[in-house]
mmCIF file of C-alpha atoms in Angstrom:
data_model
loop_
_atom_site.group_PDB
_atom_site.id
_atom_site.type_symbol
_atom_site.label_atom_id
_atom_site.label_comp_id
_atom_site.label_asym_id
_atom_site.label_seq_id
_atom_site.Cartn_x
_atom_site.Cartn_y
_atom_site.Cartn_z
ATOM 1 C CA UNK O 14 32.817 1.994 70.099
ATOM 2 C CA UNK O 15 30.070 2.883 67.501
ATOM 3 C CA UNK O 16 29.131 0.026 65.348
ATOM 4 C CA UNK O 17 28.930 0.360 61.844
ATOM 5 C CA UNK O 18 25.961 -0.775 59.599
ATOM 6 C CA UNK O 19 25.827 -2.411 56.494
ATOM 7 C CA UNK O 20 23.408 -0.936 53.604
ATOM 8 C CA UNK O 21 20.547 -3.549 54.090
ATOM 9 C CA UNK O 22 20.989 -2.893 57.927
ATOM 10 C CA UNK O 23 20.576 0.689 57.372
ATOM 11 C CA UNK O 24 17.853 0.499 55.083
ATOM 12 C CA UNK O 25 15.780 -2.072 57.336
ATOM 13 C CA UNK O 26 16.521 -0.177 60.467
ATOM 14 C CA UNK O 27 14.935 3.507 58.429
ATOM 15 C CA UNK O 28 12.067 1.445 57.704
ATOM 16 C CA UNK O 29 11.060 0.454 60.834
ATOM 17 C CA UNK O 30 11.911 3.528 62.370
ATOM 18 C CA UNK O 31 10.141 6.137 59.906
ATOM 19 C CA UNK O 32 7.160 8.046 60.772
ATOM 20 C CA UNK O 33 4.868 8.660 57.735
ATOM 21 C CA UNK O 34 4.066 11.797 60.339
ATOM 22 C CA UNK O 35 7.444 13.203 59.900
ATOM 23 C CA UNK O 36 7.348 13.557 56.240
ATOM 24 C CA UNK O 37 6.661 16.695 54.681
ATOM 25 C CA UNK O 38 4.091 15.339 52.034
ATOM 26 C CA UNK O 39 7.154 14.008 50.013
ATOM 27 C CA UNK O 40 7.749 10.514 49.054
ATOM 28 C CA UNK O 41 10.978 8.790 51.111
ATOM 29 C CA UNK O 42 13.443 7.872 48.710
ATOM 30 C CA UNK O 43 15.037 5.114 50.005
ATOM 31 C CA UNK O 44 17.228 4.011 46.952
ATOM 32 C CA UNK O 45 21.028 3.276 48.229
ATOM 33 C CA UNK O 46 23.407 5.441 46.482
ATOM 34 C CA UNK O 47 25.226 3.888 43.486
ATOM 35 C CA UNK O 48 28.096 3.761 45.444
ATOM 36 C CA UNK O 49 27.057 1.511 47.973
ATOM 37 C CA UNK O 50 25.986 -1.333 45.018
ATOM 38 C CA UNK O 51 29.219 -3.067 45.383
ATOM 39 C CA UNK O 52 28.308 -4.134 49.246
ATOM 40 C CA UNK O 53 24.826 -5.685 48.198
ATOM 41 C CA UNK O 54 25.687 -9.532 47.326
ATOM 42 C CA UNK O 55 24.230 -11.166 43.917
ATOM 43 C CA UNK O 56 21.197 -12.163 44.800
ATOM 44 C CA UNK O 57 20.267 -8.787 46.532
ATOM 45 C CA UNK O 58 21.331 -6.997 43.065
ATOM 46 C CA UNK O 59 18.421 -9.133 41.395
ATOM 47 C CA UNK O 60 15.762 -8.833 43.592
ATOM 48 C CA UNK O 61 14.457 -4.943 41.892
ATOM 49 C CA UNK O 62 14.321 -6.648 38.807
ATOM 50 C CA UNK O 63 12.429 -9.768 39.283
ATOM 51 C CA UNK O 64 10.017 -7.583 41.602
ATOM 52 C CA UNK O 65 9.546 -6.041 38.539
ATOM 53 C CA UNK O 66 8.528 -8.744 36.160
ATOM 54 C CA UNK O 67 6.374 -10.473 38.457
ATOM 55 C CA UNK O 68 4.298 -6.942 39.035
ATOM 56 C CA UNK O 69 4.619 -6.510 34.805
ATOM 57 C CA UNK O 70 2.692 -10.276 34.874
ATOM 58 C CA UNK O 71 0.159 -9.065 37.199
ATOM 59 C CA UNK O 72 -1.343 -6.404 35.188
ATOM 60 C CA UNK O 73 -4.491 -5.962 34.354
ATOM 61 C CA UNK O 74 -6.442 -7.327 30.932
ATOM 62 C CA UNK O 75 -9.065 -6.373 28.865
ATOM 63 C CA UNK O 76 -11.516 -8.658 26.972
ATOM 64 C CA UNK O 77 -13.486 -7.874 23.391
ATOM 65 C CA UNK O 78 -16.236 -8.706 22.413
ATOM 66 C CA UNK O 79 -15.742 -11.673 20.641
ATOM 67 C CA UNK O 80 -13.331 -13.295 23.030
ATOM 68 C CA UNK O 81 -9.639 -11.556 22.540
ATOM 69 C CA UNK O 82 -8.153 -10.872 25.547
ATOM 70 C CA UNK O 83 -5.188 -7.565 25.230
ATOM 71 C CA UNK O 84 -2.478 -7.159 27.646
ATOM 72 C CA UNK O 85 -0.828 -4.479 28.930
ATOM 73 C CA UNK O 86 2.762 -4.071 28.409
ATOM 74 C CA UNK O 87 5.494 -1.677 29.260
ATOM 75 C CA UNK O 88 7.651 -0.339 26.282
ATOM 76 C CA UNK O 89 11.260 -1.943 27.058
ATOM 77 C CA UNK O 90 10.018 -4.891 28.192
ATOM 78 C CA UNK O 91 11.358 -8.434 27.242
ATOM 79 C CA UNK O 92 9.358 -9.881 24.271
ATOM 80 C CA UNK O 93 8.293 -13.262 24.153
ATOM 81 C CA UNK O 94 9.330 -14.049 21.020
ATOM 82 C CA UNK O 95 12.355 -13.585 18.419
ATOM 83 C CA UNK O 96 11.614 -10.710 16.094
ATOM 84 C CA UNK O 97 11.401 -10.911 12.795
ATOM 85 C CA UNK O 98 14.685 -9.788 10.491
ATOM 86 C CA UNK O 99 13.607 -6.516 9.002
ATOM 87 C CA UNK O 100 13.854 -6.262 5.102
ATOM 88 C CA UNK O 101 17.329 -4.138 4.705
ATOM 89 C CA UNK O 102 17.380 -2.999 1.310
ATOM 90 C CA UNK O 103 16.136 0.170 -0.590
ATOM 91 C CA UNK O 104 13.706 0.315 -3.317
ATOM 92 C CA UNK O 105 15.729 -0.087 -6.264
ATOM 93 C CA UNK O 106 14.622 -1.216 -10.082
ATOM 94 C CA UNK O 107 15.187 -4.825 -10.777
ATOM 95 C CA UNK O 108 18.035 -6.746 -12.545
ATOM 96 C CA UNK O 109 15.915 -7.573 -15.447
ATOM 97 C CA UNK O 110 15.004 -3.745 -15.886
ATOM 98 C CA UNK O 111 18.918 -2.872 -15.333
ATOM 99 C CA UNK O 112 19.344 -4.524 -18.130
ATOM 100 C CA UNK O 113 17.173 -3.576 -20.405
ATOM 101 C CA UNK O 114 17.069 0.518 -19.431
ATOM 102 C CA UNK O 115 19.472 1.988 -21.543
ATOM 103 C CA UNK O 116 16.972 5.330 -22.692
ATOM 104 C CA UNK O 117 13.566 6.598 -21.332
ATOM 105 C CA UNK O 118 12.266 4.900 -24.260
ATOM 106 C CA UNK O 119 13.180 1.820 -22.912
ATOM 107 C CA UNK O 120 12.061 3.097 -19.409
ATOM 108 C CA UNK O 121 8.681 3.308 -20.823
ATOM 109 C CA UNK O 122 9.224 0.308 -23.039
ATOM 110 C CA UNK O 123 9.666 -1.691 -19.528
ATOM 111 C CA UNK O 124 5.832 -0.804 -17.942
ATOM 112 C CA UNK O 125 3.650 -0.610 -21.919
ATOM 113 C CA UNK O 126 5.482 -3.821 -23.990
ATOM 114 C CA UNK O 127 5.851 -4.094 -27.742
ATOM 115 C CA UNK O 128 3.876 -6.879 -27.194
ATOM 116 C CA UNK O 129 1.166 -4.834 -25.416
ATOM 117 C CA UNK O 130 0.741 -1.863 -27.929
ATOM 118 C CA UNK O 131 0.456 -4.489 -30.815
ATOM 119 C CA UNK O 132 -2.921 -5.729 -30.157
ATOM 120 C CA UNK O 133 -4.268 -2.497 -28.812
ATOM 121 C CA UNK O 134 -3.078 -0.998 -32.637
ATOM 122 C CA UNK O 135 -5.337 -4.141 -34.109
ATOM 123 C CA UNK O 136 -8.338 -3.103 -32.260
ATOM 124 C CA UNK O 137 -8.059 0.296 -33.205
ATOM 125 C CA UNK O 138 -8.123 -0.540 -36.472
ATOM 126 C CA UNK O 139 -10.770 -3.291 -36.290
ATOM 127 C CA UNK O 140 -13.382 -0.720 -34.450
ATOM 128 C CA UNK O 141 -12.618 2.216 -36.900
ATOM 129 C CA UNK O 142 -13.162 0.163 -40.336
ATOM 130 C CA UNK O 143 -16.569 -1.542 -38.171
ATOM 131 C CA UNK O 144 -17.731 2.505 -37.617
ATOM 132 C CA UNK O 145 -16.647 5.037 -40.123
ATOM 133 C CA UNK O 146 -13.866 4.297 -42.244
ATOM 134 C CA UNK O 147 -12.872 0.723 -44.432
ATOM 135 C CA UNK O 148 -9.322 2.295 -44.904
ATOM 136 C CA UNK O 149 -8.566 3.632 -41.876
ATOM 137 C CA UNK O 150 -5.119 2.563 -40.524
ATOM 138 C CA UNK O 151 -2.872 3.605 -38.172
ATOM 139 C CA UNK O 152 1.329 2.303 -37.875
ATOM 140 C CA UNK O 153 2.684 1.409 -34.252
ATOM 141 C CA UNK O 154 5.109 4.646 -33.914
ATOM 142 C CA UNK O 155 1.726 6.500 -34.730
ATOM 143 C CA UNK O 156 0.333 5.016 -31.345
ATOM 144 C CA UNK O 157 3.229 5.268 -29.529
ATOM 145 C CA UNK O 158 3.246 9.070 -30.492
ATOM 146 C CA UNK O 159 -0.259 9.424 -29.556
ATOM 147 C CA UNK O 160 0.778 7.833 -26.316
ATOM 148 C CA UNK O 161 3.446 10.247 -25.361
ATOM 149 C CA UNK O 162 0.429 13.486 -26.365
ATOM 150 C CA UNK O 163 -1.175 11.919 -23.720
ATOM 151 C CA UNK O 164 2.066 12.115 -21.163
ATOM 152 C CA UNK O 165 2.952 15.614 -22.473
ATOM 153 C CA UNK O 166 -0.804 16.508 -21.680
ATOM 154 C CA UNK O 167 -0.576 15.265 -18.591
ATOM 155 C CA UNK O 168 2.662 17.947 -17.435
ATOM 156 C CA UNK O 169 1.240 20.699 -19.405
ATOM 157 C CA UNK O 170 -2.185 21.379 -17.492
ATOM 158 C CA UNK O 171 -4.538 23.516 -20.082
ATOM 159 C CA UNK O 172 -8.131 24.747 -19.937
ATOM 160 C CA UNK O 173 -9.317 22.075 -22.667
ATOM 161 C CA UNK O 174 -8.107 19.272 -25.090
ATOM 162 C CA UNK O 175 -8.237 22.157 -27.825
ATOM 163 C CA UNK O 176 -6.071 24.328 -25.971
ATOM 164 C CA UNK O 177 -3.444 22.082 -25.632
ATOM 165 C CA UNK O 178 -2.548 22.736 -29.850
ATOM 166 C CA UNK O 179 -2.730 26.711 -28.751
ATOM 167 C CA UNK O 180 -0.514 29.043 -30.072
ATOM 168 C CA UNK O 181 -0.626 30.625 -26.222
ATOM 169 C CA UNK O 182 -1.169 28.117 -23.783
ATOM 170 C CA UNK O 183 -0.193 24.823 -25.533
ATOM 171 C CA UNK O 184 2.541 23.020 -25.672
ATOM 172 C CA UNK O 185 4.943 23.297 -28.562
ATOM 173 C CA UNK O 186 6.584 19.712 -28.294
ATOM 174 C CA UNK O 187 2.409 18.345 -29.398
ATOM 175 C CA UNK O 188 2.040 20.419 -31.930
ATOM 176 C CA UNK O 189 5.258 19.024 -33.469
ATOM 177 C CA UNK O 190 4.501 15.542 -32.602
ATOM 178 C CA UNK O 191 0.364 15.068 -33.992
ATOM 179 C CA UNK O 192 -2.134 17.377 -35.232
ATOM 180 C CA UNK O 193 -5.204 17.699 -33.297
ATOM 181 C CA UNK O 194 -7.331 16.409 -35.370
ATOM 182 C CA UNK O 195 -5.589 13.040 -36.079
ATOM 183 C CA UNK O 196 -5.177 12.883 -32.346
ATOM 184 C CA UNK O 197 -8.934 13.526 -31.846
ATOM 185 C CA UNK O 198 -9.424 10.454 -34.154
ATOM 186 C CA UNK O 199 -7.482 7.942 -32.970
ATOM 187 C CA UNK O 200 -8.803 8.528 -29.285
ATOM 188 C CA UNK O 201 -12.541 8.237 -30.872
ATOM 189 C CA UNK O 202 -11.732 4.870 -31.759
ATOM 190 C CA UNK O 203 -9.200 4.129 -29.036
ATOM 191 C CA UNK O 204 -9.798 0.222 -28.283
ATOM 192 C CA UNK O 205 -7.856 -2.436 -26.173
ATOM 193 C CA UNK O 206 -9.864 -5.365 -26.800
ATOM 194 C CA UNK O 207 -11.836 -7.448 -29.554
ATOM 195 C CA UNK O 208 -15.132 -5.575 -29.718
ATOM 196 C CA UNK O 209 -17.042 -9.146 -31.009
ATOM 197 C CA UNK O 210 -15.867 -11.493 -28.327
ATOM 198 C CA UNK O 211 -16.309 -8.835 -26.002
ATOM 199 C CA UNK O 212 -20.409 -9.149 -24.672
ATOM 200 C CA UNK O 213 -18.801 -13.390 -23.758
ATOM 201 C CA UNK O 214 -16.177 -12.211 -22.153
ATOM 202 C CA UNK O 215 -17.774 -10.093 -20.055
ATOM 203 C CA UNK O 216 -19.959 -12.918 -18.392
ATOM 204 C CA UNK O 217 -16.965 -13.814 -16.398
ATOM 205 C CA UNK O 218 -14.786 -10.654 -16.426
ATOM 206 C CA UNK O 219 -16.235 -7.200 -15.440
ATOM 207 C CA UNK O 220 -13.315 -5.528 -16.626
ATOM 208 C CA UNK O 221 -12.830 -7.690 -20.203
ATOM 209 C CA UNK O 222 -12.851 -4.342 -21.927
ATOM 210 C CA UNK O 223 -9.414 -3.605 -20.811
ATOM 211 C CA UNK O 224 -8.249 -6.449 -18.669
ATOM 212 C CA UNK O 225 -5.897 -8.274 -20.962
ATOM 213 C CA UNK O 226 -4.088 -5.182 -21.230
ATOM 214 C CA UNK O 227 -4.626 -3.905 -17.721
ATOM 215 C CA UNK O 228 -3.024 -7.523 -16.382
ATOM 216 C CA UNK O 229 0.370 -7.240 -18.927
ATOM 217 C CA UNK O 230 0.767 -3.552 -17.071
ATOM 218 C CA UNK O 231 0.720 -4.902 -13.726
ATOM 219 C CA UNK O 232 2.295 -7.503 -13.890
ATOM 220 C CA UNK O 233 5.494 -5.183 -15.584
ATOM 221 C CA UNK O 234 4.768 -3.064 -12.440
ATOM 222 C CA UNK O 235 5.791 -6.204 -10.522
ATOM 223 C CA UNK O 236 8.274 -7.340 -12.079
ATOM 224 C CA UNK O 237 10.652 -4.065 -12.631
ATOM 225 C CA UNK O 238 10.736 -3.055 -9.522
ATOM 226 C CA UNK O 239 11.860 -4.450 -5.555
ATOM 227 C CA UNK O 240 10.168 -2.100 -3.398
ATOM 228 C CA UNK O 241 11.825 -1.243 0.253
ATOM 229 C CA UNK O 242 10.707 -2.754 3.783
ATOM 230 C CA UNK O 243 8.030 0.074 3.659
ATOM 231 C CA UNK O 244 4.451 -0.484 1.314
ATOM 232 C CA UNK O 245 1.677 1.890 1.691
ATOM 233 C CA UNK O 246 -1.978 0.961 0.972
ATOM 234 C CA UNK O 247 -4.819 2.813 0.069
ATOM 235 C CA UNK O 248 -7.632 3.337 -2.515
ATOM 236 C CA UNK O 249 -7.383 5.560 -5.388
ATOM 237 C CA UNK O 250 -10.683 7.178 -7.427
ATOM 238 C CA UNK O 251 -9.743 7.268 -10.995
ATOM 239 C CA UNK O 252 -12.098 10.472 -12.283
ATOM 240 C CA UNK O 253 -14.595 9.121 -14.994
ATOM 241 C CA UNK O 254 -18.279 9.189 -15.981
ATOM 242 C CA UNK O 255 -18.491 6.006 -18.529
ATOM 243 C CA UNK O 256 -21.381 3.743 -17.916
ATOM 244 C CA UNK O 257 -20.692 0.799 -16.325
ATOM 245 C CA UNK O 258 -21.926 -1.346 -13.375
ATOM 246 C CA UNK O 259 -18.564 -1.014 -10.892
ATOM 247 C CA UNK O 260 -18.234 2.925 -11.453
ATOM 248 C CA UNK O 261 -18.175 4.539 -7.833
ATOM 249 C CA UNK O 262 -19.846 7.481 -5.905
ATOM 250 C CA UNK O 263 -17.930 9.007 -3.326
ATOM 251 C CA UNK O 264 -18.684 12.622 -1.789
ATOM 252 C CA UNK O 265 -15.457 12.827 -0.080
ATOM 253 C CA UNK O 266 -13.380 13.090 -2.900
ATOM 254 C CA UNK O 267 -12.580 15.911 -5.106
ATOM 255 C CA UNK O 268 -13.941 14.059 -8.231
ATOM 256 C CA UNK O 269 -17.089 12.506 -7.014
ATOM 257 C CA UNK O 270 -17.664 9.635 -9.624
ATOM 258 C CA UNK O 271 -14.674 7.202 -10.988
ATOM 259 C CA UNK O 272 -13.369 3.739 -10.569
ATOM 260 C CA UNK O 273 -12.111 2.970 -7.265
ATOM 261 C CA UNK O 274 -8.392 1.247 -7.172
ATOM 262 C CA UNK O 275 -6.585 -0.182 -4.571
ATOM 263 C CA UNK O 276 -3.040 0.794 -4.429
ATOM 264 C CA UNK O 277 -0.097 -0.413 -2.946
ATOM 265 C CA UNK O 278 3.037 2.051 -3.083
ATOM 266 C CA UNK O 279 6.554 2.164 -1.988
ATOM 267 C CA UNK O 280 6.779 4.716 0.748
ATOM 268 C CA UNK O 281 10.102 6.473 -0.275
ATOM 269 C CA UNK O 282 9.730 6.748 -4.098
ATOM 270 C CA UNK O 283 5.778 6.785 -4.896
ATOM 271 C CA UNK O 284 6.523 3.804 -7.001
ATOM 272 C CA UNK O 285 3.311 1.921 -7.687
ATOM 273 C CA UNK O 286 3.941 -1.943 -6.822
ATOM 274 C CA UNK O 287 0.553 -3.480 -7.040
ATOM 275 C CA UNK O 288 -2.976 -2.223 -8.025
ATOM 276 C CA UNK O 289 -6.231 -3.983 -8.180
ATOM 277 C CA UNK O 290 -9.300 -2.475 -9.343
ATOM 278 C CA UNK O 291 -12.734 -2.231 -7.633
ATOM 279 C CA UNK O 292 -15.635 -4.566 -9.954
ATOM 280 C CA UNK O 293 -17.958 -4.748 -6.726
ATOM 281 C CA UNK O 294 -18.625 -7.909 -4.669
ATOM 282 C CA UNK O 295 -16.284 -10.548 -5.444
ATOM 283 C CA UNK O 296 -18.033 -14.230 -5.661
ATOM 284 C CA UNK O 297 -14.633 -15.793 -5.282
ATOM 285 C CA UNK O 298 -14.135 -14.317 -1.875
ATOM 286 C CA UNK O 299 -15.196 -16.324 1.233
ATOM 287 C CA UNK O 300 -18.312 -14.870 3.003
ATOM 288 C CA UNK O 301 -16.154 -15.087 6.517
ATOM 289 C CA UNK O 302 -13.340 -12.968 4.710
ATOM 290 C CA UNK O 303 -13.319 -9.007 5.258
ATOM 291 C CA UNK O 304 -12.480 -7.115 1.624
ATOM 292 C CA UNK O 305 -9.931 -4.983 3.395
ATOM 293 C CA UNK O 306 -8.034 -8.357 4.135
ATOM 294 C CA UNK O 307 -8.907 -9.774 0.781
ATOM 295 C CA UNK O 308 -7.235 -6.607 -0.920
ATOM 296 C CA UNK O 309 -4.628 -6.365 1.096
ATOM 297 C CA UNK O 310 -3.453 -9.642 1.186
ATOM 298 C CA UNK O 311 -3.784 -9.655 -2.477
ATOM 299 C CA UNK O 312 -1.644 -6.848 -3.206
ATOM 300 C CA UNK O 313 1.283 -7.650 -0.638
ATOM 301 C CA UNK O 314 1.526 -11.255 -2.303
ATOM 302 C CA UNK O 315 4.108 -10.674 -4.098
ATOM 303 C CA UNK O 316 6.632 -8.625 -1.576
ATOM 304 C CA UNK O 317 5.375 -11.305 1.518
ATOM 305 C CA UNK O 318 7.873 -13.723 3.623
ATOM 306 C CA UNK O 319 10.929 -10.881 3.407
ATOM 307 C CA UNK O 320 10.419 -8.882 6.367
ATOM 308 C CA UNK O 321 8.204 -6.146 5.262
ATOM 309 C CA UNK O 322 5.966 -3.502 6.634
ATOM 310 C CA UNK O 323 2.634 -2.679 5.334
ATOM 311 C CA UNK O 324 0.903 0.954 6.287
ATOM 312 C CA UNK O 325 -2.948 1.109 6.253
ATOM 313 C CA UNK O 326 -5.932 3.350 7.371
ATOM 314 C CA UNK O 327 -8.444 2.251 9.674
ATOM 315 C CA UNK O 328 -10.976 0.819 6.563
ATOM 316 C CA UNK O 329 -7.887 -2.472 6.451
ATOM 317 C CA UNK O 330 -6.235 -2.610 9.716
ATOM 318 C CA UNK O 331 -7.570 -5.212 12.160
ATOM 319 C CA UNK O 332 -6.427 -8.129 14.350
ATOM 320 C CA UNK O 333 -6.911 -10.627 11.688
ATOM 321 C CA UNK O 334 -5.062 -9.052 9.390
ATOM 322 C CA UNK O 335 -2.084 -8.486 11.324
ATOM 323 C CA UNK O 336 -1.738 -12.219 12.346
ATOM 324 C CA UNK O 337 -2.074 -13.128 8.826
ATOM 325 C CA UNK O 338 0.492 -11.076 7.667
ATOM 326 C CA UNK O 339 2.425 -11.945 10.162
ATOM 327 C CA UNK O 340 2.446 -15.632 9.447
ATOM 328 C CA UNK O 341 3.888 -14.546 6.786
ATOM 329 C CA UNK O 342 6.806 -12.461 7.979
ATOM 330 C CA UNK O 343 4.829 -9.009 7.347
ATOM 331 C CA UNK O 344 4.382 -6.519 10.082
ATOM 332 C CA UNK O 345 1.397 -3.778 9.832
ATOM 333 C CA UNK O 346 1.477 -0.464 11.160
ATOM 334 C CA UNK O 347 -2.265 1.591 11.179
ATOM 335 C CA UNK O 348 -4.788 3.305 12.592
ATOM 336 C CA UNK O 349 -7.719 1.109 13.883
ATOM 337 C CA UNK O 350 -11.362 2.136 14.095
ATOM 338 C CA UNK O 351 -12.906 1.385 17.506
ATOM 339 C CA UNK O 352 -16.064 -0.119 16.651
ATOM 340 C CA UNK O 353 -14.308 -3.147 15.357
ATOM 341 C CA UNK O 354 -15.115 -6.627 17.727
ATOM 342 C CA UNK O 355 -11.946 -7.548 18.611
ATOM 343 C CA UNK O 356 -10.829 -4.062 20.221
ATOM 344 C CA UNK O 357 -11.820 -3.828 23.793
#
């Protein structure tokens, strides 16, 4: 009578019976067929697996330079720790700006205030009866149509600023709205702060020439608008030659000199949630501190603790960063550059 073998008999008996010699130069599969599982008992089922974690355990690590140690691990592997919830909503305006929407005039009304355009039409007025004229004057709709010249300028792309009241290639909608020349004048004395206090002011604020203003914009930026899980940072070279002591230089760009702003953007609609401008060295920052984790942590301040993802280049992404964020529920995704310590 032939006896008959269990699996793990069968298997153990090939094993000690095989001949590397009799192989062909292919590898002996000695997996038992899936329909043999149901013989194997409990503990037998387990074994592959926890063969598997202790071998994950004993993998190899890699030190940096200063000290972190990286791990290898296997995508699909257990995680030692309880993911974060993911923010689950959509970018989507606010419920104050709901409300208040009712017209593109109120759109724009939402990001450049009453209250904002009010003091820039008493500067005006203040540096243009200082400099030329002691009746000079100019009404709030006046501004606000000078404004939208400025938008309309902006779609219509022309040659020059005189070409934009051409018969040929300007736009109709400008020439019905302000004559050049009256738009020529109020952008000649075109001010957004007090023009006396400003030389104090200055002493402490590098950007007091616009920052009142500049602050009331951003902080409407803020305000009207939840961005998704997704934010994308990066820095932005605003095209300009005016004299001043934070104005950039960089050859890489298509418009070589400007001021440099840091950006953060929702990834699906190109909506601008935070921006910071570039003065140079901040004193306020701590010497230990990088400035890509400064700015970044700056402009993700208000959208932190709700699950979020920040995307960066390799000038912001680091190890530091990333646990920072993440202590406060913010994940990063970037490129890293490889001379950085704390990459092996």
């Amino acid at each position: 009578m032939q006896r008959r073998f269990t699996t793990q008999e069968a298997l153990e008996l090939i094993l000690n019976n095989a001949n590397p010699c009799d192989s062909d130069g292919e590898d002996i599969n000695l997996q038992p067929n899936s329909d043999s599982d149901s013989e194997l008992s409990s503990d037998d089922a387990t074994a592959p697996h926890l063969e598997k974690r202790a071998r994950l355990e004993s993998e190899p690590t890699e030190t940096a330079k200063e000290g972190t140690v990286w791990h290898e691990e296997h995508v699909g592997t257990i995680l030692r720790f309880t993911p974060m919830e993911p923010y689950a909503a959509d970018g989507e305006p606010t419920a104050k700006a709901r409300r208040r929407i009712r017209s593109r005039l109120q759109s724009f009304l939402c990001f450049i205030t009453v209250g904002m355009l009010r003091p820039i039409q008493e500067w005006t007025i203040q540096h243009a009866r200082q400099t030329e004229q002691t009746d000079w004057f100019m009404i709030l709709h006046e501004l606000m149509a000078f404004i939208s010249v400025i938008i309309l300028r902006g779609v219509t792309k022309v040659p020059s600023l005189r070409d934009s009241w051409s018969a040929c290639l300007g736009n109709p909608l400008i020439t019905g709205i302000m004559s050049r020349n009256r738009f020529q004048d109020i952008m000649r004395h075109l001010r957004f702060d007090d023009m006396f206090t400003r030389s104090e002011r200055v002493q402490t604020d590098k950007f007091a020439a616009i920052s009142d203003v500049w602050g009331s914009f951003v902080t409407n930026c803020i305000t009207c608008y939840n961005p998704g899980r997704h934010i994308t940072i990066d820095e932005q070279l605003f095209p300009s030659k005016t004299r001043c002591c934070f104005l950039q230089y960089i050859a890489t760009k298509p418009d070589k000199f400007g001021i440099k702003f840091w950006v953060a953007c929702d990834l699906k609609t190109k909506y601008i949630c935070n921006v910071l401008p570039y003065l140079g060295k901040d004193p306020s920052r701590p010497s230990e501190e990088r400035l890509s984790e400064s700015v970044v942590m700056k402009l993700m301040e208000p959208f932190m603790d709700k699950g979020r993802t920040v995307t960066t280049d390799n000038f912001f992404t680091s190890l530091t960063l990333a646990r920072r964020l993440l202590s406060r529920k913010t994940t990063i995704l970037g490129t890293v550059n490889k001379i950085r310590r704390e990459i092996p």
